[in-house]
PDB file of C-alpha atoms in Angstrom:
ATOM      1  CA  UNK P   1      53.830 -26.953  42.974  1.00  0.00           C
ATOM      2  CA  UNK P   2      55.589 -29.026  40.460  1.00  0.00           C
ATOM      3  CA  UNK P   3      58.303 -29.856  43.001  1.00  0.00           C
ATOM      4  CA  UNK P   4      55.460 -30.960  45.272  1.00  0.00           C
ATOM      5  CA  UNK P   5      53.847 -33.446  43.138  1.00  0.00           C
ATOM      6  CA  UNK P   6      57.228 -34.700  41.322  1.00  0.00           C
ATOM      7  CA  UNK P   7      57.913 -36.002  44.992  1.00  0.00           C
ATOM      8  CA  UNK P   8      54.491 -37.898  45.481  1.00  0.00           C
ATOM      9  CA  UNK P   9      55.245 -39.238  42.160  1.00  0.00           C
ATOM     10  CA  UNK P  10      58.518 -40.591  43.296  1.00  0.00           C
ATOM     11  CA  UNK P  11      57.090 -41.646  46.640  1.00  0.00           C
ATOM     12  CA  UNK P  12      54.793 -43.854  45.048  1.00  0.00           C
ATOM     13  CA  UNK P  13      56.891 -45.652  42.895  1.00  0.00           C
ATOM     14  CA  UNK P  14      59.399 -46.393  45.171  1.00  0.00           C
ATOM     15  CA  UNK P  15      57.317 -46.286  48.717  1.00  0.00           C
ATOM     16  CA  UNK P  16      57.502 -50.573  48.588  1.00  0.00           C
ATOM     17  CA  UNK P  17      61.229 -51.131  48.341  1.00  0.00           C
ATOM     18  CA  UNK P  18      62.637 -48.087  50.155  1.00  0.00           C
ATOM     19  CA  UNK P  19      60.073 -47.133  52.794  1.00  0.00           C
ATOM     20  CA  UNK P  20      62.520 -46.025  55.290  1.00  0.00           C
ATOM     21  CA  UNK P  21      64.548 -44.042  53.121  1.00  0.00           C
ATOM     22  CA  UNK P  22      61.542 -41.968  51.735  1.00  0.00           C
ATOM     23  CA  UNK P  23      60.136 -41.508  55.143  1.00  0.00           C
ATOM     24  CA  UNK P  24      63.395 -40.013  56.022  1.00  0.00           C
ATOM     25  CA  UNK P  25      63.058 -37.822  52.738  1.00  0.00           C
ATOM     26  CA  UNK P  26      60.099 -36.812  53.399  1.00  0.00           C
ATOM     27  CA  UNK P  27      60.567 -36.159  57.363  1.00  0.00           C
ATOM     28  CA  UNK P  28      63.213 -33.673  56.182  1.00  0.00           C
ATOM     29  CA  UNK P  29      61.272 -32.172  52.903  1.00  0.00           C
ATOM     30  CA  UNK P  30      58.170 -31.531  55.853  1.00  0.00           C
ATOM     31  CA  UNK P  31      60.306 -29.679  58.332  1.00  0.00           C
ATOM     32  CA  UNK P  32      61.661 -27.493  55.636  1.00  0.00           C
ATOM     33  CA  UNK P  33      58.393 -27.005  53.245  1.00  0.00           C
ATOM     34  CA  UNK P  34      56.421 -26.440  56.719  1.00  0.00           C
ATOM     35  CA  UNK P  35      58.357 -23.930  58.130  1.00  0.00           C
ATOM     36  CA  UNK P  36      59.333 -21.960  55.561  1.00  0.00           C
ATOM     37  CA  UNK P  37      55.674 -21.769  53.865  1.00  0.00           C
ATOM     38  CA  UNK P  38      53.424 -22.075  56.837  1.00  0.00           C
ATOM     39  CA  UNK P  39      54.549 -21.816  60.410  1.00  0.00           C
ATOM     40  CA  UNK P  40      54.145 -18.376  62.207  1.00  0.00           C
ATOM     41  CA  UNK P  41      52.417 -16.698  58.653  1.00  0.00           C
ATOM     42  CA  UNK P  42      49.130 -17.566  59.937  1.00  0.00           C
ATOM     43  CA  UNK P  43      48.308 -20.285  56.937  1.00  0.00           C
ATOM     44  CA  UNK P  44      46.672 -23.527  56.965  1.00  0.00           C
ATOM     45  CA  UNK P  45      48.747 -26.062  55.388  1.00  0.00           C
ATOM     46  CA  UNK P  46      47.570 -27.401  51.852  1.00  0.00           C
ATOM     47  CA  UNK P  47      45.300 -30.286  50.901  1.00  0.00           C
ATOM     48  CA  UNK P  48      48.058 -32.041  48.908  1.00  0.00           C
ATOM     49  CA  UNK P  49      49.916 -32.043  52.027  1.00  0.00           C
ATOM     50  CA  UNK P  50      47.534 -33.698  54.199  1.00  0.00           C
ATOM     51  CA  UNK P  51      46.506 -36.280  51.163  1.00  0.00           C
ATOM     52  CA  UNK P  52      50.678 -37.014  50.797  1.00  0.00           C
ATOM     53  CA  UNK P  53      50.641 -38.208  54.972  1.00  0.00           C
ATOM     54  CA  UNK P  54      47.402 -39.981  54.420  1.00  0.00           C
ATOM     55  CA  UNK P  55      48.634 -41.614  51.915  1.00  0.00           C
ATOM     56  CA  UNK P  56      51.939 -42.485  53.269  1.00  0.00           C
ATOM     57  CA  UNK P  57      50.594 -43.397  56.702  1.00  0.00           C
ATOM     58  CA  UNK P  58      48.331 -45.538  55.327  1.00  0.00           C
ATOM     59  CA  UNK P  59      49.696 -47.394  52.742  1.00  0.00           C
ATOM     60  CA  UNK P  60      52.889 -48.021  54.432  1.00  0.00           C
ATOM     61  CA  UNK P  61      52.495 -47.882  57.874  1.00  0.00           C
ATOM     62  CA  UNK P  62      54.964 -44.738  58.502  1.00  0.00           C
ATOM     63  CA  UNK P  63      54.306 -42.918  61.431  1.00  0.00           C
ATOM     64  CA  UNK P  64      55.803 -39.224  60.417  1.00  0.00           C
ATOM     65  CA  UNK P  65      55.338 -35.983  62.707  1.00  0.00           C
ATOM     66  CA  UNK P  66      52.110 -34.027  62.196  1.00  0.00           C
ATOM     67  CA  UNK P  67      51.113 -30.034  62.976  1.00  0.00           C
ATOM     68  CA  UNK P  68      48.204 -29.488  64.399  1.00  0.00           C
ATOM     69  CA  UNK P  69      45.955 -27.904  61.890  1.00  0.00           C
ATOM     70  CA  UNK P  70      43.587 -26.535  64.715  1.00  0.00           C
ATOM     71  CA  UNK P  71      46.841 -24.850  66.386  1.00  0.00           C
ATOM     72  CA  UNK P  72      47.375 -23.281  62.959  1.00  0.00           C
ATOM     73  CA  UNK P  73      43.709 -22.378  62.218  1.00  0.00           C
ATOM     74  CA  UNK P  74      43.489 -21.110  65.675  1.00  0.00           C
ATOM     75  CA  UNK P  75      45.956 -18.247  64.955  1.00  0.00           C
ATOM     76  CA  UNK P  76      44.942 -16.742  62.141  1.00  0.00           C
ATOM     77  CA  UNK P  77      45.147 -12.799  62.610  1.00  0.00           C
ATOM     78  CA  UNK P  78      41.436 -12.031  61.567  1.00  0.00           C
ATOM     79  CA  UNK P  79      38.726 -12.366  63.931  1.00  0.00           C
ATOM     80  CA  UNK P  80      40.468 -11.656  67.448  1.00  0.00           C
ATOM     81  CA  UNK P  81      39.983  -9.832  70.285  1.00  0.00           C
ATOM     82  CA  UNK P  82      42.619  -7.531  71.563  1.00  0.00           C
ATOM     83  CA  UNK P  83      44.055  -5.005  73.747  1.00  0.00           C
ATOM     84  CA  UNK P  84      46.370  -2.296  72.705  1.00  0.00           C
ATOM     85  CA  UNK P  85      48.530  -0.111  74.963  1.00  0.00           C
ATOM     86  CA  UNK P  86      49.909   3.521  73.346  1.00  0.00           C
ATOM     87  CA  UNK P  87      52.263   5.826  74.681  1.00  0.00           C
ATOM     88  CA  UNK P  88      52.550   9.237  71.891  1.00  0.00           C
ATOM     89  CA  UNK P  89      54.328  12.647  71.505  1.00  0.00           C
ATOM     90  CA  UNK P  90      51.684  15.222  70.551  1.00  0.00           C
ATOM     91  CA  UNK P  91      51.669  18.675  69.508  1.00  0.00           C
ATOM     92  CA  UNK P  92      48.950  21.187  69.537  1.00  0.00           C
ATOM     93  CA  UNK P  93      48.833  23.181  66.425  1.00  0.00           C
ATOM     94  CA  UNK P  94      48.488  26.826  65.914  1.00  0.00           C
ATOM     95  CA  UNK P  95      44.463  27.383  67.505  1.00  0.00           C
ATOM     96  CA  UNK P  96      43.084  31.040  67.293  1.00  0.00           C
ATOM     97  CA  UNK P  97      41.953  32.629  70.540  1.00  0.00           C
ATOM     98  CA  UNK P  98      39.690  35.940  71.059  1.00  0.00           C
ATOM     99  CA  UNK P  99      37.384  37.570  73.386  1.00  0.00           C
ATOM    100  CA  UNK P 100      33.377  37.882  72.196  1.00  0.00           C
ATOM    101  CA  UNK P 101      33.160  41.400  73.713  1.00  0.00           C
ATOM    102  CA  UNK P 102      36.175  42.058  71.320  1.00  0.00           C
ATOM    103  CA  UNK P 103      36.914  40.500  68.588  1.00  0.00           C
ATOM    104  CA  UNK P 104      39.889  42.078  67.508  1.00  0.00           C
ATOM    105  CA  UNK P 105      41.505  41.380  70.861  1.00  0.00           C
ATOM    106  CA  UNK P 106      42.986  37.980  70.104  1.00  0.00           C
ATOM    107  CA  UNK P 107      45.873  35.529  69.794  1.00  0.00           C
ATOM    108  CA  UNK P 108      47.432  32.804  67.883  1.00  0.00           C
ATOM    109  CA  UNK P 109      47.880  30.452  70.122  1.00  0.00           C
ATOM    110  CA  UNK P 110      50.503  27.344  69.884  1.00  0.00           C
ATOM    111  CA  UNK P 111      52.441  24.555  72.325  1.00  0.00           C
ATOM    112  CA  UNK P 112      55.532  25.643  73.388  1.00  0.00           C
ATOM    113  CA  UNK P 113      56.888  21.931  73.301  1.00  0.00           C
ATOM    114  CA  UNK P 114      55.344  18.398  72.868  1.00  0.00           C
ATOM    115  CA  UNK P 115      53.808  16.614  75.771  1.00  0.00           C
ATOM    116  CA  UNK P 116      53.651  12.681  75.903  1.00  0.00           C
ATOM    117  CA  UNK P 117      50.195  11.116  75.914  1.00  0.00           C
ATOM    118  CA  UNK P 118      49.106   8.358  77.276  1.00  0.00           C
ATOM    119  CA  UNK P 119      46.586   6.019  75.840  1.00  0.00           C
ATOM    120  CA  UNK P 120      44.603   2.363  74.891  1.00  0.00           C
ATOM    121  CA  UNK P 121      41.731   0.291  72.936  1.00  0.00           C
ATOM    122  CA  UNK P 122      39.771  -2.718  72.903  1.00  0.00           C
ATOM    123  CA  UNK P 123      38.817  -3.586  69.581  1.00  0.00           C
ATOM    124  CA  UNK P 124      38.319  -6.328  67.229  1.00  0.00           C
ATOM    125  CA  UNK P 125      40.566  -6.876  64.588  1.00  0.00           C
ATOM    126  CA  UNK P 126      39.938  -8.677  61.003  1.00  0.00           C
ATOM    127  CA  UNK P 127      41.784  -9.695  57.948  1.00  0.00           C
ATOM    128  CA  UNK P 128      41.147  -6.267  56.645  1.00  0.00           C
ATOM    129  CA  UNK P 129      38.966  -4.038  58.483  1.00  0.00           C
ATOM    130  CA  UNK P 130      39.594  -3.216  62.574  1.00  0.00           C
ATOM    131  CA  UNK P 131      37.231  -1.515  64.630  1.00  0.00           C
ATOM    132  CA  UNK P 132      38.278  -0.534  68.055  1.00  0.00           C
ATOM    133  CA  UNK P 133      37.145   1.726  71.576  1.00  0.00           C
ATOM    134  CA  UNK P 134      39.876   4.202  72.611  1.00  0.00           C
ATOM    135  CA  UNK P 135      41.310   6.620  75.442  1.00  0.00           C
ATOM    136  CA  UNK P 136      44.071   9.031  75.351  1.00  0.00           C
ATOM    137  CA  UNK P 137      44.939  11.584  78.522  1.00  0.00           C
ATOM    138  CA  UNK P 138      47.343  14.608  77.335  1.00  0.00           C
ATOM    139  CA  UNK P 139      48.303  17.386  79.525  1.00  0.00           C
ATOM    140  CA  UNK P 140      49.622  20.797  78.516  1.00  0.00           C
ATOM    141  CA  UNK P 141      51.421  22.801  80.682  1.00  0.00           C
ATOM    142  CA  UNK P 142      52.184  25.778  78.880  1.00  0.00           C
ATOM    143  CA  UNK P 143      50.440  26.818  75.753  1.00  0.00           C
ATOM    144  CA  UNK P 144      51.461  30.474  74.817  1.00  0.00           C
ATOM    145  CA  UNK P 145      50.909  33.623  72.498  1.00  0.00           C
ATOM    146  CA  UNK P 146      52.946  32.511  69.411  1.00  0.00           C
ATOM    147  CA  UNK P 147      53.793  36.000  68.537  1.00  0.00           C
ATOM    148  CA  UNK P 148      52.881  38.483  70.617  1.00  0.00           C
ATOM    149  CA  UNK P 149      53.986  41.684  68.473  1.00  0.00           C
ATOM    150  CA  UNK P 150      50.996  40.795  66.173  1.00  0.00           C
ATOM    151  CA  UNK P 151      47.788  40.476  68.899  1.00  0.00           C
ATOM    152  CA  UNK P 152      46.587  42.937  70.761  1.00  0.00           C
ATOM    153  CA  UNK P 153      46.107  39.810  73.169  1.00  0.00           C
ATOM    154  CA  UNK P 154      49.396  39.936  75.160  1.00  0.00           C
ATOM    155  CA  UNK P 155      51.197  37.445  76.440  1.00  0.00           C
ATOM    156  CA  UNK P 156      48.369  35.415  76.722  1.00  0.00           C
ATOM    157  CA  UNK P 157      48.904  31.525  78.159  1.00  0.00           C
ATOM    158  CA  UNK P 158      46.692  28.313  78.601  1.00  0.00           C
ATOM    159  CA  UNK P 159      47.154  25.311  80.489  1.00  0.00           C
ATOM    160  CA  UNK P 160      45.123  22.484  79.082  1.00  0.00           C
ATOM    161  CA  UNK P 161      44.458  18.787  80.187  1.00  0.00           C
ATOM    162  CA  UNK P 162      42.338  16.356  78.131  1.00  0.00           C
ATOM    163  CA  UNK P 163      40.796  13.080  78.570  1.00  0.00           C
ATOM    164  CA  UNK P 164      39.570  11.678  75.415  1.00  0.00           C
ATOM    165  CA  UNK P 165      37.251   8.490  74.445  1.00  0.00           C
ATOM    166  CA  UNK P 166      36.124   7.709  70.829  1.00  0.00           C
ATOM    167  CA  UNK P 167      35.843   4.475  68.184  1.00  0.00           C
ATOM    168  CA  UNK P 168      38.212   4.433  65.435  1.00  0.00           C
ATOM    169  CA  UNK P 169      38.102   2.240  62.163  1.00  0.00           C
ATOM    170  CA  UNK P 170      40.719   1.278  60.430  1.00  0.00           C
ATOM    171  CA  UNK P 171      41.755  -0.604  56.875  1.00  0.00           C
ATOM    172  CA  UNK P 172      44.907  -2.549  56.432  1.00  0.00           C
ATOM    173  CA  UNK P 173      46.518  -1.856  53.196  1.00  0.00           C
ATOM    174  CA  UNK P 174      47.947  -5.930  52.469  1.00  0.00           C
ATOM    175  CA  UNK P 175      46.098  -9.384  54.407  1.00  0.00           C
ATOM    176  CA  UNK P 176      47.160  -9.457  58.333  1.00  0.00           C
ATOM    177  CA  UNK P 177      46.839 -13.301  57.961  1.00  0.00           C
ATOM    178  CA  UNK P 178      49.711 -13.263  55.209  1.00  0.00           C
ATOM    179  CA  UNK P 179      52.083 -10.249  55.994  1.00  0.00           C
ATOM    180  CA  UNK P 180      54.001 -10.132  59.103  1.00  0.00           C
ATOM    181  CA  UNK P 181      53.908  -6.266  58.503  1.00  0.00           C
ATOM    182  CA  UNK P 182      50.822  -4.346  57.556  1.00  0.00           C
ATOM    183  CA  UNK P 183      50.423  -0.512  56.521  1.00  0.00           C
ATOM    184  CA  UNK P 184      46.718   0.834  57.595  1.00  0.00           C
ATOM    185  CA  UNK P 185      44.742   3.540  57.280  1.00  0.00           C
ATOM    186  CA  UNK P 186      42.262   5.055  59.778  1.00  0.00           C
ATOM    187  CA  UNK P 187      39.663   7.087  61.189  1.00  0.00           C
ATOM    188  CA  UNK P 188      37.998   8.609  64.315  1.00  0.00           C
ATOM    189  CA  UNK P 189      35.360   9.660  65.899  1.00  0.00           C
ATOM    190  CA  UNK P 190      35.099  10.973  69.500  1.00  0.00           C
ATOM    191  CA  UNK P 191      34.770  13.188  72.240  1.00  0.00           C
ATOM    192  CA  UNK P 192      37.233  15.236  74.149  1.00  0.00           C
ATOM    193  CA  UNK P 193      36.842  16.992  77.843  1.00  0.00           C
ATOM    194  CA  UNK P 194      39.243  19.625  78.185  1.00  0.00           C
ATOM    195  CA  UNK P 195      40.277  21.228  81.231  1.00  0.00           C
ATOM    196  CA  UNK P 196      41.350  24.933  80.530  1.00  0.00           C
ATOM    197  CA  UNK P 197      42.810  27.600  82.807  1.00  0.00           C
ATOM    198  CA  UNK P 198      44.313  30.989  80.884  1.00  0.00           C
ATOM    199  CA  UNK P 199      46.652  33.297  82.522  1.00  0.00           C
ATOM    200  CA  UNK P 200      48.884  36.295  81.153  1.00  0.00           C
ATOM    201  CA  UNK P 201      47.735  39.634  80.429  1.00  0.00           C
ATOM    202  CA  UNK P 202      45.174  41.428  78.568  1.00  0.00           C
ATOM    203  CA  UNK P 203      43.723  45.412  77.608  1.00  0.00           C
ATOM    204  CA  UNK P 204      41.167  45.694  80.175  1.00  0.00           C
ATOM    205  CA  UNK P 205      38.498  48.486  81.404  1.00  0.00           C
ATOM    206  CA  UNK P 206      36.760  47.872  84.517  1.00  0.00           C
ATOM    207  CA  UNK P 207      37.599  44.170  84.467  1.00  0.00           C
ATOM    208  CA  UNK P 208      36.104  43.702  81.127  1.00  0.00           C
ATOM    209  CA  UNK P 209      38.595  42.624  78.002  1.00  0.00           C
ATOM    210  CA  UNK P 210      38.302  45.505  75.607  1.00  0.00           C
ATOM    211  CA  UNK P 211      40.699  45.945  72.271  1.00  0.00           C
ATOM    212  CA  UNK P 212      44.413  47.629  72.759  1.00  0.00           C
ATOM    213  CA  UNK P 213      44.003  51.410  72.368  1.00  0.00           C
ATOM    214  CA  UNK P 214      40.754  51.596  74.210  1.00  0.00           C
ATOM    215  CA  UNK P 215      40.208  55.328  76.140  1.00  0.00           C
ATOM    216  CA  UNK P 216      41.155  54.106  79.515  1.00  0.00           C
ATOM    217  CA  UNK P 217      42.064  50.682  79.098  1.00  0.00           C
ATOM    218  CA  UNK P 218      45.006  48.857  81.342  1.00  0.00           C
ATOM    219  CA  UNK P 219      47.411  46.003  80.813  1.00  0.00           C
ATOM    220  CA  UNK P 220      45.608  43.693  83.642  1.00  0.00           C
ATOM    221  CA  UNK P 221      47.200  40.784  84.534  1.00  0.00           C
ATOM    222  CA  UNK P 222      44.409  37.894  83.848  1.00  0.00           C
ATOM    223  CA  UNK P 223      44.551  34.288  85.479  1.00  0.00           C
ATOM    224  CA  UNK P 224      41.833  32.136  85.978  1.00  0.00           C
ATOM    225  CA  UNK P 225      40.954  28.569  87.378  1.00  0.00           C
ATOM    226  CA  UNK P 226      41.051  24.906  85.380  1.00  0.00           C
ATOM    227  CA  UNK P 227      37.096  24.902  83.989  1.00  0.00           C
ATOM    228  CA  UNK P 228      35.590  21.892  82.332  1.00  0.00           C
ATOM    229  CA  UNK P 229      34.432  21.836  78.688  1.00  0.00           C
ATOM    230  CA  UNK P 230      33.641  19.120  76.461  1.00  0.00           C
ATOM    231  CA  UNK P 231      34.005  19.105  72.312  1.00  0.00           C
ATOM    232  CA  UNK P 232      33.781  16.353  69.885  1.00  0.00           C
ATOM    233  CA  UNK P 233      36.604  15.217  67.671  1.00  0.00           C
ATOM    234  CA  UNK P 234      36.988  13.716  63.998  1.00  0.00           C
ATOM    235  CA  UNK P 235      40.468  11.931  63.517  1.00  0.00           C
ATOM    236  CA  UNK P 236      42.867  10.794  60.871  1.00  0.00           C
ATOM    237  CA  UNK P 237      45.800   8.273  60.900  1.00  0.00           C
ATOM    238  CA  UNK P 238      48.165   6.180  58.934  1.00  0.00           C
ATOM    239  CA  UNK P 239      50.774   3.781  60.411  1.00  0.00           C
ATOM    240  CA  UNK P 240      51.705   0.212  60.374  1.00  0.00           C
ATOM    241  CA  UNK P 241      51.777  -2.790  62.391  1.00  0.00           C
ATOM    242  CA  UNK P 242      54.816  -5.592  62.954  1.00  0.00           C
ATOM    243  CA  UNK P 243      53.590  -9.168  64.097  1.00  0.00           C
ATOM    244  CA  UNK P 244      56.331 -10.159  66.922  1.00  0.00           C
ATOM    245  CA  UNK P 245      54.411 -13.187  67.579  1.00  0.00           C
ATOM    246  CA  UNK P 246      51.143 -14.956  67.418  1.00  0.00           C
ATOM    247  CA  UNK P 247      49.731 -13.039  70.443  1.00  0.00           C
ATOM    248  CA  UNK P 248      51.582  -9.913  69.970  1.00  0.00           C
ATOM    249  CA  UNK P 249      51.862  -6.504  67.292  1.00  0.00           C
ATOM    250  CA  UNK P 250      53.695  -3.841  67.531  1.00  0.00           C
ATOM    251  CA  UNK P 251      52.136  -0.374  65.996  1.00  0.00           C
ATOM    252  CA  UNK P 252      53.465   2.529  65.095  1.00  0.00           C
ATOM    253  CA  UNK P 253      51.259   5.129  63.384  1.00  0.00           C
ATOM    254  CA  UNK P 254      50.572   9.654  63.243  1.00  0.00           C
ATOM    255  CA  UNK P 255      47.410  10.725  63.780  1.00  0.00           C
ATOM    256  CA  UNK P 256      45.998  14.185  63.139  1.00  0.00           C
ATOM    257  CA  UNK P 257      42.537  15.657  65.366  1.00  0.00           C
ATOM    258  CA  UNK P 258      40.315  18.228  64.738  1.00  0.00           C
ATOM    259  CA  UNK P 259      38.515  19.514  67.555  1.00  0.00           C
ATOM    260  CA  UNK P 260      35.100  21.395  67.532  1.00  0.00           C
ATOM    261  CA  UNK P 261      35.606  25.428  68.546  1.00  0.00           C
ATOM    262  CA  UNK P 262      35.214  25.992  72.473  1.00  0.00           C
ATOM    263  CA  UNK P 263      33.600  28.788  74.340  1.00  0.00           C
ATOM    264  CA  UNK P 264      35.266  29.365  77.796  1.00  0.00           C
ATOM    265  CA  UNK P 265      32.852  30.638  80.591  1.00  0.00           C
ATOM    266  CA  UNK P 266      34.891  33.542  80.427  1.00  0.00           C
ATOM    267  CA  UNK P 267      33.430  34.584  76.967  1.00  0.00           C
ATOM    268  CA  UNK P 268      36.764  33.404  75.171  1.00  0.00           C
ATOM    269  CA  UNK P 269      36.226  31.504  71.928  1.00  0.00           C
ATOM    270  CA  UNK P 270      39.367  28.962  70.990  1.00  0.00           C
ATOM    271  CA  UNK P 271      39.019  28.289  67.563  1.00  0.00           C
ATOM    272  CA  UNK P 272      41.005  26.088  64.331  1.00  0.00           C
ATOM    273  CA  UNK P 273      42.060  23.713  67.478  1.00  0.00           C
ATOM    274  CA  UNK P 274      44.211  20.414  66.282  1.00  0.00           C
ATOM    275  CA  UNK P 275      47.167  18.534  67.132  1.00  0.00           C
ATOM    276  CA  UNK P 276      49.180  15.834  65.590  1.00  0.00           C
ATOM    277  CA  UNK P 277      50.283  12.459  68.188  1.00  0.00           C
ATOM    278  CA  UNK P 278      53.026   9.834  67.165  1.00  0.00           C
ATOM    279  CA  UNK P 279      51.836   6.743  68.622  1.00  0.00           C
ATOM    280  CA  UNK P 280      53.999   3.489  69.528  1.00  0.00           C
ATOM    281  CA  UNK P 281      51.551   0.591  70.627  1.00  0.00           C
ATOM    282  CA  UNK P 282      51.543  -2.831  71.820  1.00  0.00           C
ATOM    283  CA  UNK P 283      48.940  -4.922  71.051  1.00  0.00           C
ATOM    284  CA  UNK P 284      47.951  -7.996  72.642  1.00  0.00           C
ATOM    285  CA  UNK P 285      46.087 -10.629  70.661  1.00  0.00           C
ATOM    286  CA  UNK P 286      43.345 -13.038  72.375  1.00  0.00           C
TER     287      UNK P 286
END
């Protein structure tokens, strides 16, 4: 600041006899001042700025090169519309699974490897607070038994798909108008429909699941078709976002889901079910 006004000073004593000289000073002090302080970090240049040019254009007729103030207003970070593209690695965590005719027939049941998602949001995003619509589609192939010697549930396997909407809020940890990168926090709400089919093999008695050990109870081998079932979903997630440009962010954030328990039509109860998604996104500003 004292740098600032030492030049006005000097600019004012001398404007008269060395016009042209100043006005090249000061052509080269605006270039520099400008783009280091305010173009592409989303700030509006100072009032002692524009009073400086007034001042100079007026008083001495120099015509010096402006910057638009409404192109610089125009992209501040807060109060835009966007669109955000994801594309995640996610993991379903150790879920429970057990029959309601038998309780004690049941498995621990975990993803044999991750499975990309594949996902987006609307949203509106503000110096501090974001509030955004989402989708994500996962698919699991192969969920299985994660140790069978300890469940009388054997070799038991699931294959499930999900399509999932909800809103999320988030809250970014330093100004998005002043920070090119930005650590947030978040939160979810939303609703998941699953697609389940189970196959493997279970202690069974006329057809009916029944604990290991029962008086005439077989190993049957148990498969059954993709049904539909819906459950709600709470949400956490940290990350961070990288300006690229005016129009465009780059994200990069975990998130961790908790999903309400599920009752199959075939009387089996999956319960504790979660999973954790690294996210990359692109996010285009409007």
């Amino acid at each position: 600041m004292y740098n600032i006004w030492k030049k006005i000073f000097l600019i004012g004593i001398l404007g008269t006899v060395s016009a042209p000289v100043l006005a090249q000073e000061y052509d080269n002090y605006y270039v520099e001042y400008m783009y280091e302080n305010y173009v592409g970090k989303r700030r509006a240049r100072p009032v002692e700025f524009d009073i400086m040019e007034q001042n100079l254009q007026t008083n001495k007729g120099i015509n010096l090169p402006t910057v638009d103030d409404n192109y610089l207003n125009a992209k501040n970070y807060d109060d835009k519309f966007y669109i955000q593209l994801n594309l995640g690695l996610n993991k379903f965590e150790k879920y429970n699974a057990s029959f309601e005719e038998a309780p004690n027939n049941k498995a621990d049941l975990k993803s044999d490897k991750n499975e990309m998602s594949y996902g987006g949001a609307i949203g509106w995003a503000f110096d501090r607070w974001n509030v955004e619509l989402e989708a994500q589609k996962v698919d699991f192939d192969k969920i299985e038994t994660d140790d069978i010697n300890k469940t009388t549930l054997i070799e038991y396997n699931q294959k499930i798909k999900t399509l999932s909407g909800g809103v999320n809020f988030t809250y970014n940890l330093l100004s998005a108008r002043e920070n090119k990168i930005v650590p947030f926090l978040g939160m979810g709400l939303g609703y998941s429909q699953f697609k389940i089919a189970d196959f493997g093999y279970v202690w069974a008695k006329d057809g009916v699941p029944v604990e290991a050990g029962t008086e005439g109870a077989e190993k049957t081998a148990f498969e059954s078709g993709f049904e539909k079932k819906g459950t709600p979903y709470a949400k956490a997630q940290a990350g961070f976002s990288i300006m690229a440009s005016e129009d465009l962010s780059i994200l990069m954030s975990l998130e961790y889901r908790l999903y309400k328990d599920i009752k199959t039509d075939n009387n089996l109860k999956l319960e504790n079910m979660k999973s954790w998604t690294g996210n990359v996104g692109l996010r285009f500003n409007f």
